[in-house]
Short mmCIF file of C-alpha atoms in Angstrom, two decimals:
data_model
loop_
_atom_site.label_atom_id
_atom_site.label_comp_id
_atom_site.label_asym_id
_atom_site.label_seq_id
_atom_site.Cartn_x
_atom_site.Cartn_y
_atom_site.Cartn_z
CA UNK A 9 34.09 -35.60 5.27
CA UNK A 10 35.11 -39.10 5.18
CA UNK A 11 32.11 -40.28 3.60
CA UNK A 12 29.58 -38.70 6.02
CA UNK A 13 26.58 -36.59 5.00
CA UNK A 14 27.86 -32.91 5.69
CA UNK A 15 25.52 -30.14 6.41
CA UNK A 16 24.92 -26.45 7.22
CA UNK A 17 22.66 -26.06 9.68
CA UNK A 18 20.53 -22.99 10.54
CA UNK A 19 17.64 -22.34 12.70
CA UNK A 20 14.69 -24.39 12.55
CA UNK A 21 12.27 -22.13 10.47
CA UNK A 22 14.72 -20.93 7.95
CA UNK A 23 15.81 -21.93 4.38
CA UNK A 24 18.95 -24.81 5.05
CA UNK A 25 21.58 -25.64 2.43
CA UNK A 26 22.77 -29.26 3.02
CA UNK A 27 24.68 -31.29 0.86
CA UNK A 28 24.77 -35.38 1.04
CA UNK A 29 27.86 -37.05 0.22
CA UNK A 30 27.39 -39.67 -2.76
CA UNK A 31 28.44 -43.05 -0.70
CA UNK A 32 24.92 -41.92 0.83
CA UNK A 33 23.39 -42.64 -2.57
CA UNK A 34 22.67 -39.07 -3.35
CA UNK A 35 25.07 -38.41 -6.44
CA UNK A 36 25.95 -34.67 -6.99
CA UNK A 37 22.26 -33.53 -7.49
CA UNK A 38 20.45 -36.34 -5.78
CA UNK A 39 18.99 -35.73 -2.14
CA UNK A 40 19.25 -38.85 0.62
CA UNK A 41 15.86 -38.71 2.56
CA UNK A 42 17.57 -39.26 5.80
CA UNK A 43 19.81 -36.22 5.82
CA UNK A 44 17.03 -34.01 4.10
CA UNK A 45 14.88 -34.96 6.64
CA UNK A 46 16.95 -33.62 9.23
CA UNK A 47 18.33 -30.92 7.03
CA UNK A 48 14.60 -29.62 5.25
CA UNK A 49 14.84 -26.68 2.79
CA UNK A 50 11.74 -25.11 4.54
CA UNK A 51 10.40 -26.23 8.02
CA UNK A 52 7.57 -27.72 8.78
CA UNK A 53 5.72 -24.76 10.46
CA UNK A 54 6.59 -22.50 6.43
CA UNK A 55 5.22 -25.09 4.93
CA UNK A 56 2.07 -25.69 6.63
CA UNK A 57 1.43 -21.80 6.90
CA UNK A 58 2.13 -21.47 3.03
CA UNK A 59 -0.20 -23.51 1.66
CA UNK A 60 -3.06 -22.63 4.71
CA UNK A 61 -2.32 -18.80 2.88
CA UNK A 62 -2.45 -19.95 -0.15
CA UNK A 63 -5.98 -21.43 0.35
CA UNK A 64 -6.95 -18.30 1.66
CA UNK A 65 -5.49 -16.28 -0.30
CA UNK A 66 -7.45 -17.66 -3.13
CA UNK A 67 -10.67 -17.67 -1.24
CA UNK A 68 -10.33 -13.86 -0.79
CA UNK A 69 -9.89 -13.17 -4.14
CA UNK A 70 -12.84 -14.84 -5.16
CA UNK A 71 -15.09 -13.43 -2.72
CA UNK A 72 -13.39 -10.27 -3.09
CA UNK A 73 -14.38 -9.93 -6.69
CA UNK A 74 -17.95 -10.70 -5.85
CA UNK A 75 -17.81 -7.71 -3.18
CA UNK A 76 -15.93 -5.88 -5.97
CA UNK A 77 -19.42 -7.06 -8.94
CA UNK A 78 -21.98 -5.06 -6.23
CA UNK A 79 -20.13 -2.12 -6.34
CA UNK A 80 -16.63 -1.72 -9.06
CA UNK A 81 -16.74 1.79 -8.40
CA UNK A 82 -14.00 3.82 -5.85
CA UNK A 83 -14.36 7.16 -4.20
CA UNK A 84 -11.12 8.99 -2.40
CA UNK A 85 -13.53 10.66 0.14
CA UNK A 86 -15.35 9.67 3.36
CA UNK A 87 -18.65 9.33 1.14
CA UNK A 88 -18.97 7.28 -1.86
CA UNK A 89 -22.73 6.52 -3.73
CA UNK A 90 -24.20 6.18 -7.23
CA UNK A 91 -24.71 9.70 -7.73
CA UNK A 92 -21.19 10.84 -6.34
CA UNK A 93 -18.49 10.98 -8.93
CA UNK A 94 -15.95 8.35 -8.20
CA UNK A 95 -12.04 8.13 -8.26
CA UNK A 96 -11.77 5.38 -10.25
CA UNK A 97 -15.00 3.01 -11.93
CA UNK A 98 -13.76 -0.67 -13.72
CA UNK A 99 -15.72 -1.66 -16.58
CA UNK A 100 -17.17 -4.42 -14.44
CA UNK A 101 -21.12 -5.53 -14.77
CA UNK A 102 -23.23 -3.70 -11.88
CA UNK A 103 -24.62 -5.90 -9.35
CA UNK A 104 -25.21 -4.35 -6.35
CA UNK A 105 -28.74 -4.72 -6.08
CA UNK A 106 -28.39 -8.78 -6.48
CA UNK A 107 -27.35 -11.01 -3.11
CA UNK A 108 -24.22 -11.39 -4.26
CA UNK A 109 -22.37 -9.10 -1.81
CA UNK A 110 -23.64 -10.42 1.33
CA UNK A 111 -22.17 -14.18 0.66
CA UNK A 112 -19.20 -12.63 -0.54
CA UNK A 113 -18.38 -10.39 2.54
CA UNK A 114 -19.06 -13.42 4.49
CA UNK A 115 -16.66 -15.75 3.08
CA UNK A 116 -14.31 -12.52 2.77
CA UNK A 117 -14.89 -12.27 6.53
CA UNK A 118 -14.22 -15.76 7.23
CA UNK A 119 -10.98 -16.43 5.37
CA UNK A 120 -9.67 -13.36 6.31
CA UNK A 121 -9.81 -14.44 9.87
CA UNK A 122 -8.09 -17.96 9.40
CA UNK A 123 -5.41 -15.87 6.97
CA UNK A 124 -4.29 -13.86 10.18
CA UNK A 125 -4.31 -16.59 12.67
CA UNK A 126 -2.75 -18.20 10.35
CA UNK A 127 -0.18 -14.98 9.75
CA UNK A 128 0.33 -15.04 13.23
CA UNK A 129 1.81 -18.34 13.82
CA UNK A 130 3.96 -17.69 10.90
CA UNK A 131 5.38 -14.88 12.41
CA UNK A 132 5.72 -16.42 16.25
CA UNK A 133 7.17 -19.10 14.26
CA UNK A 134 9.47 -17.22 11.93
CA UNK A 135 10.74 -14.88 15.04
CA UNK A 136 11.45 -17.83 16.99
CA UNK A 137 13.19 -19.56 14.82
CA UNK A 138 15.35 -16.39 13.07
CA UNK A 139 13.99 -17.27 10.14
CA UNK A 140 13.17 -14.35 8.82
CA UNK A 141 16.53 -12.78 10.42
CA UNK A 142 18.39 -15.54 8.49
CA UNK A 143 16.62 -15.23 5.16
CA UNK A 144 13.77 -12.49 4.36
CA UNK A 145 16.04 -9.28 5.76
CA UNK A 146 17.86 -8.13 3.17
CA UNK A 147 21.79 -7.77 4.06
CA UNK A 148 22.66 -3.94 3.00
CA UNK A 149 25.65 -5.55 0.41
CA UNK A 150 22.35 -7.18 -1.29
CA UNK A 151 20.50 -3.76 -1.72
CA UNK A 152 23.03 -2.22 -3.61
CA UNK A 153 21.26 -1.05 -7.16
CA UNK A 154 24.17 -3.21 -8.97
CA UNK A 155 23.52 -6.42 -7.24
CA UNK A 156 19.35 -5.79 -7.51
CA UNK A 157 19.58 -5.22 -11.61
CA UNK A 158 21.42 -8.24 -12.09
CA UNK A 159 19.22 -10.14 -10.41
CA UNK A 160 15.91 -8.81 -12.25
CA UNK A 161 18.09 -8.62 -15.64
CA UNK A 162 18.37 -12.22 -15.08
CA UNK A 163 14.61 -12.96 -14.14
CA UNK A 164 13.61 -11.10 -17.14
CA UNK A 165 15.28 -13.13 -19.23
CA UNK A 166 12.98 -15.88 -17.97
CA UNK A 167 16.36 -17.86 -17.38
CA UNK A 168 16.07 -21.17 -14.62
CA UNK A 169 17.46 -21.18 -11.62
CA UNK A 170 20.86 -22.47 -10.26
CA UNK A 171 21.05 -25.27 -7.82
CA UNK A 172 22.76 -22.19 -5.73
CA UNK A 173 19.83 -20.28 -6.33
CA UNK A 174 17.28 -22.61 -5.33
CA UNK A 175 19.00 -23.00 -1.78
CA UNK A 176 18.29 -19.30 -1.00
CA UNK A 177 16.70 -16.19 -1.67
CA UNK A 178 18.13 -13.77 -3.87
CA UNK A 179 18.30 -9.80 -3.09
CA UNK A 180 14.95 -9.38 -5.24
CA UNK A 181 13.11 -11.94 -3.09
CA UNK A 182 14.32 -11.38 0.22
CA UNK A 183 12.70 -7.85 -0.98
CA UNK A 184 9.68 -8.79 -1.93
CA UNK A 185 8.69 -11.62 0.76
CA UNK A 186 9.43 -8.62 2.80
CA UNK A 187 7.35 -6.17 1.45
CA UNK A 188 4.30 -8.41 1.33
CA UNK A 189 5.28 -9.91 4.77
CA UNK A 190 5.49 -6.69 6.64
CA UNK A 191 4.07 -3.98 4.80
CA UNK A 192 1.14 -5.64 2.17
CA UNK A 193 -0.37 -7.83 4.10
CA UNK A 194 -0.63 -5.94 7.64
CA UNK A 195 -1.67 -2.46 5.69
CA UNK A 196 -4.55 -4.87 4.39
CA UNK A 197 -5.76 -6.66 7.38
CA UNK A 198 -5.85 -2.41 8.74
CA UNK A 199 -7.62 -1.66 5.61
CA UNK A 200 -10.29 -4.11 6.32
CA UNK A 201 -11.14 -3.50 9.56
CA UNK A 202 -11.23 0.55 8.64
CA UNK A 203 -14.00 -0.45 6.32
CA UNK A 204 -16.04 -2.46 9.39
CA UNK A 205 -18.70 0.13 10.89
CA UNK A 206 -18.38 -2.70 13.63
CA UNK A 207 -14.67 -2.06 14.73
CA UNK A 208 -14.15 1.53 14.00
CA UNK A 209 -17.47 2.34 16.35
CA UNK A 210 -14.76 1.34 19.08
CA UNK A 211 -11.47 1.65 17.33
CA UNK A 212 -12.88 4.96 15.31
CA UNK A 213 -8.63 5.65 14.65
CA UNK A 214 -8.46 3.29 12.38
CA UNK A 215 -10.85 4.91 9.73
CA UNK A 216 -9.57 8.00 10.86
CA UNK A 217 -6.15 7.51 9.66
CA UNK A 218 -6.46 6.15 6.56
CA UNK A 219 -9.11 9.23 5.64
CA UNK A 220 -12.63 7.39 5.60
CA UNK A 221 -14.60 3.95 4.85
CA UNK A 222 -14.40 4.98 1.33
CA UNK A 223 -10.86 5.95 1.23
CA UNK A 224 -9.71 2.61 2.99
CA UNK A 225 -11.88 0.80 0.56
CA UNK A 226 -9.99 2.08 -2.24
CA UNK A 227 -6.21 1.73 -0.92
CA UNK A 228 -7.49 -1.61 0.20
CA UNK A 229 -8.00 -2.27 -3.73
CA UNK A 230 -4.86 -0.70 -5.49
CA UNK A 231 -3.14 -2.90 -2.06
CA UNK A 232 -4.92 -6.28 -3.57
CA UNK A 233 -3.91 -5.61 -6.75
CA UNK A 234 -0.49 -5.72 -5.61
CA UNK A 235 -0.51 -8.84 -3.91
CA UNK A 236 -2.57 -10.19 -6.85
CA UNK A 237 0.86 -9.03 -8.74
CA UNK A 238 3.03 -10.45 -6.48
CA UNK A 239 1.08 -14.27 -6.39
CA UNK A 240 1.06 -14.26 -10.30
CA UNK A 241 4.91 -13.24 -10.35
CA UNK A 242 5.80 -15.74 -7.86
CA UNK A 243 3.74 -19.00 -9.75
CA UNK A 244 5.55 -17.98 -13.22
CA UNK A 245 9.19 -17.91 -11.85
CA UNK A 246 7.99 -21.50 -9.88
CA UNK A 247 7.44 -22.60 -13.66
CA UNK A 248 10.63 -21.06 -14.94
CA UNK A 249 12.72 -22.39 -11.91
CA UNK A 250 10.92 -25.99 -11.81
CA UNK A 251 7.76 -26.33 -11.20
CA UNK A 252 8.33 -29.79 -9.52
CA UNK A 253 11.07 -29.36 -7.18
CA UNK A 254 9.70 -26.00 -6.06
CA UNK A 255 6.30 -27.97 -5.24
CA UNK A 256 7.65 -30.86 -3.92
CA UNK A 257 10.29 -28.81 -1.47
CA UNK A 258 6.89 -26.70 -0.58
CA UNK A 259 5.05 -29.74 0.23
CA UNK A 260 7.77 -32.26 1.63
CA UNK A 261 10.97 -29.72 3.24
CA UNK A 262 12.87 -31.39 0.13
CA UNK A 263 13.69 -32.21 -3.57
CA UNK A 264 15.84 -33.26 -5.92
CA UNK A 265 17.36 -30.33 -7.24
CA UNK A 266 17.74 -31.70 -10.57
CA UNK A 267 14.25 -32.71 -10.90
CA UNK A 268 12.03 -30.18 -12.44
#
């Protein structure tokens, strides 16, 4: 390109592939601030949102387990109490006669709010932008059972990732960003206000669909634990894939992809 930085450009929320020519001072694997700046792996609007989710992400979980400490026990009926039988009971200490569930719905309550306002710009922003057109829908060539083994043969081989790799998403995670993005984390936010005698005294449906308070309580559960799965997942292959330049491209829109 005669010595000019040359770049693919996409729309502004997505995941961008440049590449900086070395007279720039970026070498082969080096990244020149200027046209990563203009050029940034995620936008700004993904990375605020990501680490606003993360923090309340975290936040639910830990008042979510001190809900979970007043009563670990889960009923698949409308009715669930100490001398029912229940669906499924953890081995969990129990507290439900202490104060600790009334400080933990209220954080629960609170970060839960912030997480969808927070959601919601994501999504205006992700729409908007075609980001998640451009790099969360799976293409149909990519959700061919072939292509999808290779790619979790190769994750379970806790191998690194390529510096083609690490400027997009593979089949696997265009998958699951999906799954959580669409399905996990709205059927949650529906979950929770099912279990609120507040909302469904107005918006009785919700309860009604999902078969009771109880009922929602418990697919509101087994649909933590799989976000829960889906977090812990995620921060190993940041370690196997480098921890520093995934961080750093989080935090910044950039890194050096041979830094990790």
């Amino acid at each position: 390109m005669g010595g000019y930085a040359s770049a693919w450009r996409a729309p502004a929320g997505s995941v961008r592939v440049f590449t900086v020519n070395a007279r720039y001072g970026a070498g082969d694997g080096g990244v020149d601030p200027t046209a990563a700046a203009e050029n940034p792996r995620h936008s700004f609007t993904v990375r605020m949102t990501h680490w606003v989710n993360a923090a309340c992400f975290g936040v639910q979980v830990y008042s979510g387990i001190a809900i979970l400490l007043a009563y670990p026990r889960f009923h698949w009926s409308e009715d669930g109490f100490d001398a029912l039988p229940a669906f499924l009971e953890l081995p969990l200490p129990f507290l439900i006669y202490t104060d600790i569930r009334g400080p933990g719905r209220s954080l629960h309550f609170l970060s839960a709010w912030i997480f969808l306002v927070n959601g919601l710009v994501y999504l205006w922003s992700g729409v908007r932008s075609g980001h998640f057109r451009a790099d969360l829908i799976p293409r149909r060539s990519e959700l061919r059972l072939r292509t999808m083994l290779g790619v979790l043969a190769t994750h379970l081989r806790l191998r690194g990732t390529h510096t083609e790799e690490f400027e997009r998403y593979n089949a696997v995670q265009k998958s699951a960003y999906f799954a959580v993005v669409f399905l996990l984390l709205p059927f949650m936010f529906l979950s929770g206000l099912a279990m609120s005698p507040a909302v469904t005294s107005v918006l009785p449906f919700l309860v009604e669909i999902l078969g009771g308070h109880q009922r929602a309580r418990t697919l509101h559960f087994f649909c933590a634990c799989l976000l829960v799965l889906f977090v812990v997942v995620h921060l190993l292959m940041v370690f196997i894939s480098g921890f520093v330049k995934r961080i750093v491209g989080m935090s910044v829109g950039y890194a050096d992809k041979e830094n990790h």
